[in-house]
Coordinates of C-alpha atoms in Angstrom, one line a residue:
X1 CA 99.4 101.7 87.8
X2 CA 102.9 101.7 87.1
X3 CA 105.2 99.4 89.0
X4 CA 107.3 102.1 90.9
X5 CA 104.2 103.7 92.6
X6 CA 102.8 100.1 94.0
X7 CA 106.2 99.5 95.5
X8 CA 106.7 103.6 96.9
X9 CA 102.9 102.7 98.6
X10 CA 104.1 98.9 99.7
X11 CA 106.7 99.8 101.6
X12 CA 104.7 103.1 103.0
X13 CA 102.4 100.2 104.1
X14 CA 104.8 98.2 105.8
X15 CA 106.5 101.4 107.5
X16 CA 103.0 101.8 109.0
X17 CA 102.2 98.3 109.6
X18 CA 105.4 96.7 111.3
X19 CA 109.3 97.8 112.2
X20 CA 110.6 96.4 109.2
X21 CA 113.8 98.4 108.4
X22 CA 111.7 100.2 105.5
X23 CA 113.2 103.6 105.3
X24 CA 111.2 106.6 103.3
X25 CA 112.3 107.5 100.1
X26 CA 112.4 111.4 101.2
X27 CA 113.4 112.6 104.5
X28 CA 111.6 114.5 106.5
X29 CA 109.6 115.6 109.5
X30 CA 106.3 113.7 107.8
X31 CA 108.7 111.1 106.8
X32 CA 107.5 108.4 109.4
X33 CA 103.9 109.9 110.0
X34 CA 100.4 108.5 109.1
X35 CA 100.3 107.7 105.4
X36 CA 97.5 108.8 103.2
X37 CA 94.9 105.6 103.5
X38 CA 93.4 107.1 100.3
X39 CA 96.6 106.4 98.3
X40 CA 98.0 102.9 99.5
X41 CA 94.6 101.3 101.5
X42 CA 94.8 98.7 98.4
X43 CA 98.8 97.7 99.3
X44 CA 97.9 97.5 103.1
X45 CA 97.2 93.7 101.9
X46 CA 100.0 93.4 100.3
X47 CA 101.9 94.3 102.8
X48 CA 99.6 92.0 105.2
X49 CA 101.0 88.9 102.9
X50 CA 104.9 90.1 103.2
X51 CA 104.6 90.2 107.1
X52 CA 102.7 87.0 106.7
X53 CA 105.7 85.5 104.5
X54 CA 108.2 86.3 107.7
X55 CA 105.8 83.8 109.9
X56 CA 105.6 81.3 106.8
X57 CA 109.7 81.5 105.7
X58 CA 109.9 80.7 110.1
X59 CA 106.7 77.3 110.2
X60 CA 109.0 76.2 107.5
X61 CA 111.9 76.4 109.2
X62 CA 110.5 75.0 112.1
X63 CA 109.1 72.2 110.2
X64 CA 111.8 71.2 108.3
X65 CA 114.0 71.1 111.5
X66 CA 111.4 68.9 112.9
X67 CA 110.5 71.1 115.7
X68 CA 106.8 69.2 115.0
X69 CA 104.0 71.6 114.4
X70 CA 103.3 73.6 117.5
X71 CA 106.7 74.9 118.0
X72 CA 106.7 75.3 114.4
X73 CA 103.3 77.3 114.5
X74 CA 104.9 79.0 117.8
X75 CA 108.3 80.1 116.1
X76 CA 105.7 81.7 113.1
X77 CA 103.5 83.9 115.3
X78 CA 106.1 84.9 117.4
X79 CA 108.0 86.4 114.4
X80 CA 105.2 88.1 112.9
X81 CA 104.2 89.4 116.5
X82 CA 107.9 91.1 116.6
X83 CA 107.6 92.4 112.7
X84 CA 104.7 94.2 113.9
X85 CA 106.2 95.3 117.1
X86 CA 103.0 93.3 118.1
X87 CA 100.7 96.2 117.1
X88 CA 97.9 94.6 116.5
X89 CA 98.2 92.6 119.8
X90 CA 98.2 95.5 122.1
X91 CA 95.5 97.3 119.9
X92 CA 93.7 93.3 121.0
X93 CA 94.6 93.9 124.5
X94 CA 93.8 97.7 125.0
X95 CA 90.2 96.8 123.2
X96 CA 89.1 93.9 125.2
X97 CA 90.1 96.1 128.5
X98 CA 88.1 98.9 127.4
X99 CA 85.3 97.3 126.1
X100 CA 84.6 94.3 129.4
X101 CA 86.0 96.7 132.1
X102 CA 84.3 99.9 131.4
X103 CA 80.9 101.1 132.4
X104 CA 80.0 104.1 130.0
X105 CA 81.8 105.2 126.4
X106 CA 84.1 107.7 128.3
X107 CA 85.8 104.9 130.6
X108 CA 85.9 102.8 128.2
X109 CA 87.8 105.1 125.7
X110 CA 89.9 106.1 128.8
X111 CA 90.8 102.4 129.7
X112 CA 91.6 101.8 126.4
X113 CA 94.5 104.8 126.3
X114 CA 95.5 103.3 129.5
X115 CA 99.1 102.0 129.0
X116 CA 98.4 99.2 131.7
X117 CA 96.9 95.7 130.7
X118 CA 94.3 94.4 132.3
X119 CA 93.0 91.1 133.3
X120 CA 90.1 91.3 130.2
X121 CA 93.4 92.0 128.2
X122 CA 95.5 90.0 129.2
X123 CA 93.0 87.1 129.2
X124 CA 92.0 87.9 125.3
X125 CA 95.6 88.5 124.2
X126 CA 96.4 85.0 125.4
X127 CA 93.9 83.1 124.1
X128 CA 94.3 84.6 120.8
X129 CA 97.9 84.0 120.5
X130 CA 96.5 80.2 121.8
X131 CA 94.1 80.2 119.0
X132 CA 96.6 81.5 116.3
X133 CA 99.2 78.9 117.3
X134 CA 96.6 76.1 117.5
X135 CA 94.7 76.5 114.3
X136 CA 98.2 77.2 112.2
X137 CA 99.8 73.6 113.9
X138 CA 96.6 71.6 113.3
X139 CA 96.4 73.5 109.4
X140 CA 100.3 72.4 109.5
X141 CA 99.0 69.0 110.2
X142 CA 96.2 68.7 107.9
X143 CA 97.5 70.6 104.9
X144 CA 101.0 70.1 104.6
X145 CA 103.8 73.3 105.5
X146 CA 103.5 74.3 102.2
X147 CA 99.9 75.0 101.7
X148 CA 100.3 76.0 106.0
X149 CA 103.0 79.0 105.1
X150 CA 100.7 80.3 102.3
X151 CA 97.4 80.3 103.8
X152 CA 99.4 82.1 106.8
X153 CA 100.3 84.9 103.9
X154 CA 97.0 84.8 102.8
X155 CA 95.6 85.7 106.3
X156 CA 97.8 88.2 107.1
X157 CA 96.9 89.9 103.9
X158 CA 92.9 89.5 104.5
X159 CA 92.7 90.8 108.4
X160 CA 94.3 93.7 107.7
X161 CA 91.8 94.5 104.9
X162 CA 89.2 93.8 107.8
X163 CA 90.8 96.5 109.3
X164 CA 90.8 99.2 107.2
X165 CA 87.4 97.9 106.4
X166 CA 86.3 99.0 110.3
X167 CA 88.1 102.4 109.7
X168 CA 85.7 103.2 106.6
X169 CA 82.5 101.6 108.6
X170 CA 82.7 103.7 111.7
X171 CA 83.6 107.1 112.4
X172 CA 86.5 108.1 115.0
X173 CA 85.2 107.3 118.3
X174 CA 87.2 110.2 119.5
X175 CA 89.1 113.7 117.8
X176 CA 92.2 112.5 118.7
X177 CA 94.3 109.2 118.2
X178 CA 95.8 107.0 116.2
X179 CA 92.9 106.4 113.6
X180 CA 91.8 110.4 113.9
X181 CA 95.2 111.1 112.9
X182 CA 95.1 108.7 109.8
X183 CA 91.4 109.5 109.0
X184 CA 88.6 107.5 107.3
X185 CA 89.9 106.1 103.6
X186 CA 87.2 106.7 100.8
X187 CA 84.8 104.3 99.4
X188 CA 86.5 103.8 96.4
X189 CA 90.0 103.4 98.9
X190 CA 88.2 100.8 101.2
X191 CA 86.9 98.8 97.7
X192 CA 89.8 98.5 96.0
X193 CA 91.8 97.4 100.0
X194 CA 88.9 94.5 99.9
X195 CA 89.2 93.6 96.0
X196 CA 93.3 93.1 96.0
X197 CA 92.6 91.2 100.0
X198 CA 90.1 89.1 97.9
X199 CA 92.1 88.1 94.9
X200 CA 95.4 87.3 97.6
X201 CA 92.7 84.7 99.0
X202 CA 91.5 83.1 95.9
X203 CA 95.0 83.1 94.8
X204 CA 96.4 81.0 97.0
X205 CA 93.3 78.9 98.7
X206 CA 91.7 78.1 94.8
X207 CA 94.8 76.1 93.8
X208 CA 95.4 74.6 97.7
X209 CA 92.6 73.9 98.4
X210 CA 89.7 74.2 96.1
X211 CA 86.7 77.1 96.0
X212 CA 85.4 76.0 99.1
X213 CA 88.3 76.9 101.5
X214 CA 88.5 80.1 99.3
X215 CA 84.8 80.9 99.9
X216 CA 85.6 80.4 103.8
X217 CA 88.7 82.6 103.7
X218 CA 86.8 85.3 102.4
X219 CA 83.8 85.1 104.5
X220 CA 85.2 84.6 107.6
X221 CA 87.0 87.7 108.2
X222 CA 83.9 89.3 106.8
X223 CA 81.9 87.8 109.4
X224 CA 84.5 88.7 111.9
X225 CA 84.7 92.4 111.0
X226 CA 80.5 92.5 111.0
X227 CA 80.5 91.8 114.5
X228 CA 83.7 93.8 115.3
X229 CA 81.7 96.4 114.0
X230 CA 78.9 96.3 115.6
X231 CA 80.7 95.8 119.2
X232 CA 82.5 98.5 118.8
X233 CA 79.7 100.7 117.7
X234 CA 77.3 100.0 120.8
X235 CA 80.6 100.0 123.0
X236 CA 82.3 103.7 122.2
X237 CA 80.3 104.7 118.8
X238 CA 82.8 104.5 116.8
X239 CA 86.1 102.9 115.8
X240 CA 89.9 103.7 117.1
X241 CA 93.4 102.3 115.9
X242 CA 93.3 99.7 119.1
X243 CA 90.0 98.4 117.8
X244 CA 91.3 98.0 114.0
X245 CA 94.4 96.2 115.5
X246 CA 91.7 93.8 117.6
X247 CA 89.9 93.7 114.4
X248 CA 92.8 91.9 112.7
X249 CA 93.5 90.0 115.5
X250 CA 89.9 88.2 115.2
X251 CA 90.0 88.2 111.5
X252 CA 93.1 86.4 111.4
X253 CA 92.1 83.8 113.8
X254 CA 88.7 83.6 111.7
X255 CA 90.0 82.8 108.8
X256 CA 92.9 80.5 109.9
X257 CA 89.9 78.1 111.3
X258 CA 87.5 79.0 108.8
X259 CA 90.3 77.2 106.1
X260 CA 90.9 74.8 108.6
X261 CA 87.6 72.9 108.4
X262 CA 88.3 72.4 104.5
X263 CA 92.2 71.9 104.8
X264 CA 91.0 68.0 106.4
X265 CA 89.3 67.1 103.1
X266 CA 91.3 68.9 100.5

């Protein structure tokens, strides 16, 4: 693949995924629609890892200004959360309303298109941005800000494979919407998202922190997408965009603690 097309899809990743100044190479009406999953599902890491780079370039900064880790780890989330426009969060939010409020699939799906946070939301937004700062201050701790910042890249890069992953494991819970629009990437789309998410992992976690973190960064956001899956599936029977975002969301934290119990030893 030649080196022009994996950067025209990387930034086409990124112009989905966050509101990074990434301007289209043609203009358009399409310009700034869905992108074709089947063409750049394998960059959607990639860009994962750049958004991830923002949050590490900021724990850095934090840490050498001796903020100490949890502002550190604070100052990192919160400047991936505005990369993203906090996209993910509020797919988080609308998810956990829809799934612990509603009584049947059609509520459910309504609460979820519901603008409004809820308490269910609002309780699972904050305790994941709680769980994100507190496992990347205690991985700060543990590992060092170096090793910290990359397996904060490496994350970012992994959940939103588990993402996409969701999109090809379920249909559209609905005909309209944010992942109806985008539509289901292929098999062969969804493998090779998972195989470059995979090698970001080893990548980085091999060298840090030998193959047993790496083994638990890969597996963790596994095991959080399995059960993401299933939820949603006996919730609405189906996927939508807001339950991909929450899917990243709990990949992200999975994997962030998953590292964390072999980040003490390493």
């Amino acid at each position: 693949m030649q080196p022009n097309r994996i950067a025209e899809d990387l930034l086409a990743a990124l112009r989905f995924y966050s509101r990074l100044p990434v301007a289209p190479k043609a203009q358009g009406a399409g310009a700034y629609g869905p992108p074709d999953l089947d063409r750049i599902a394998y960059a959607i890491p990639l860009a994962g890892a750049v958004i991830g780079l923002i949050g590490a370039a900021m724990l850095l900064i934090g840490d050498a200004a001796g903020f100490g880790g949890d502002l550190a780890a604070v100052l990192a989330v919160a400047a991936m959360v505005l990369a993203t426009g906090a996209v993910h969060e509020d797919g988080l939010a609308d998810t956990a309303d829809g799934f612990g409020g509603g009584r049947d699939t059609a509520q459910r799906l309504a609460i979820m298109r519901d603008s409004r946070i809820g308490a269910y939301g609002a309780t699972a937004l904050g305790l994941a941005l709680l769980l994100r700062v507190a496992g990347l201050s205690q991985l700060l701790w543990a590992a060092g800000p170096l090793r910290a910042a990359l397996t904060l890249a490496a994350a970012a890069a992994a959940s939103r494979a588990a993402g996409i992953l969701l999109l090809r494991a379920l249909p559209p819970a609905r005909a309209d919407g944010a992942s109806a629009g985008v539509g289901q990437p292929s098999p062969a789309a969804a493998a090779a998202c998972a195989l470059v998410a995979a090698l970001v992992v080893i990548v980085v976690l091999v060298p840090s922190y030998g193959v047993g973190a790496a083994f638990a960064g890969l597996i963790a956001p596994l095991l959080a997408l399995f059960v993401m899956v299933r939820l949603s599936q006996r919730m609405i029977g189906g996927q939508t965009g807001d339950v991909a975002g929450a899917t990243q969301q709990v990949a992200e934290i999975a994997f962030l603690l998953g590292v964390l119990m072999f980040a003490r030893n390493a």
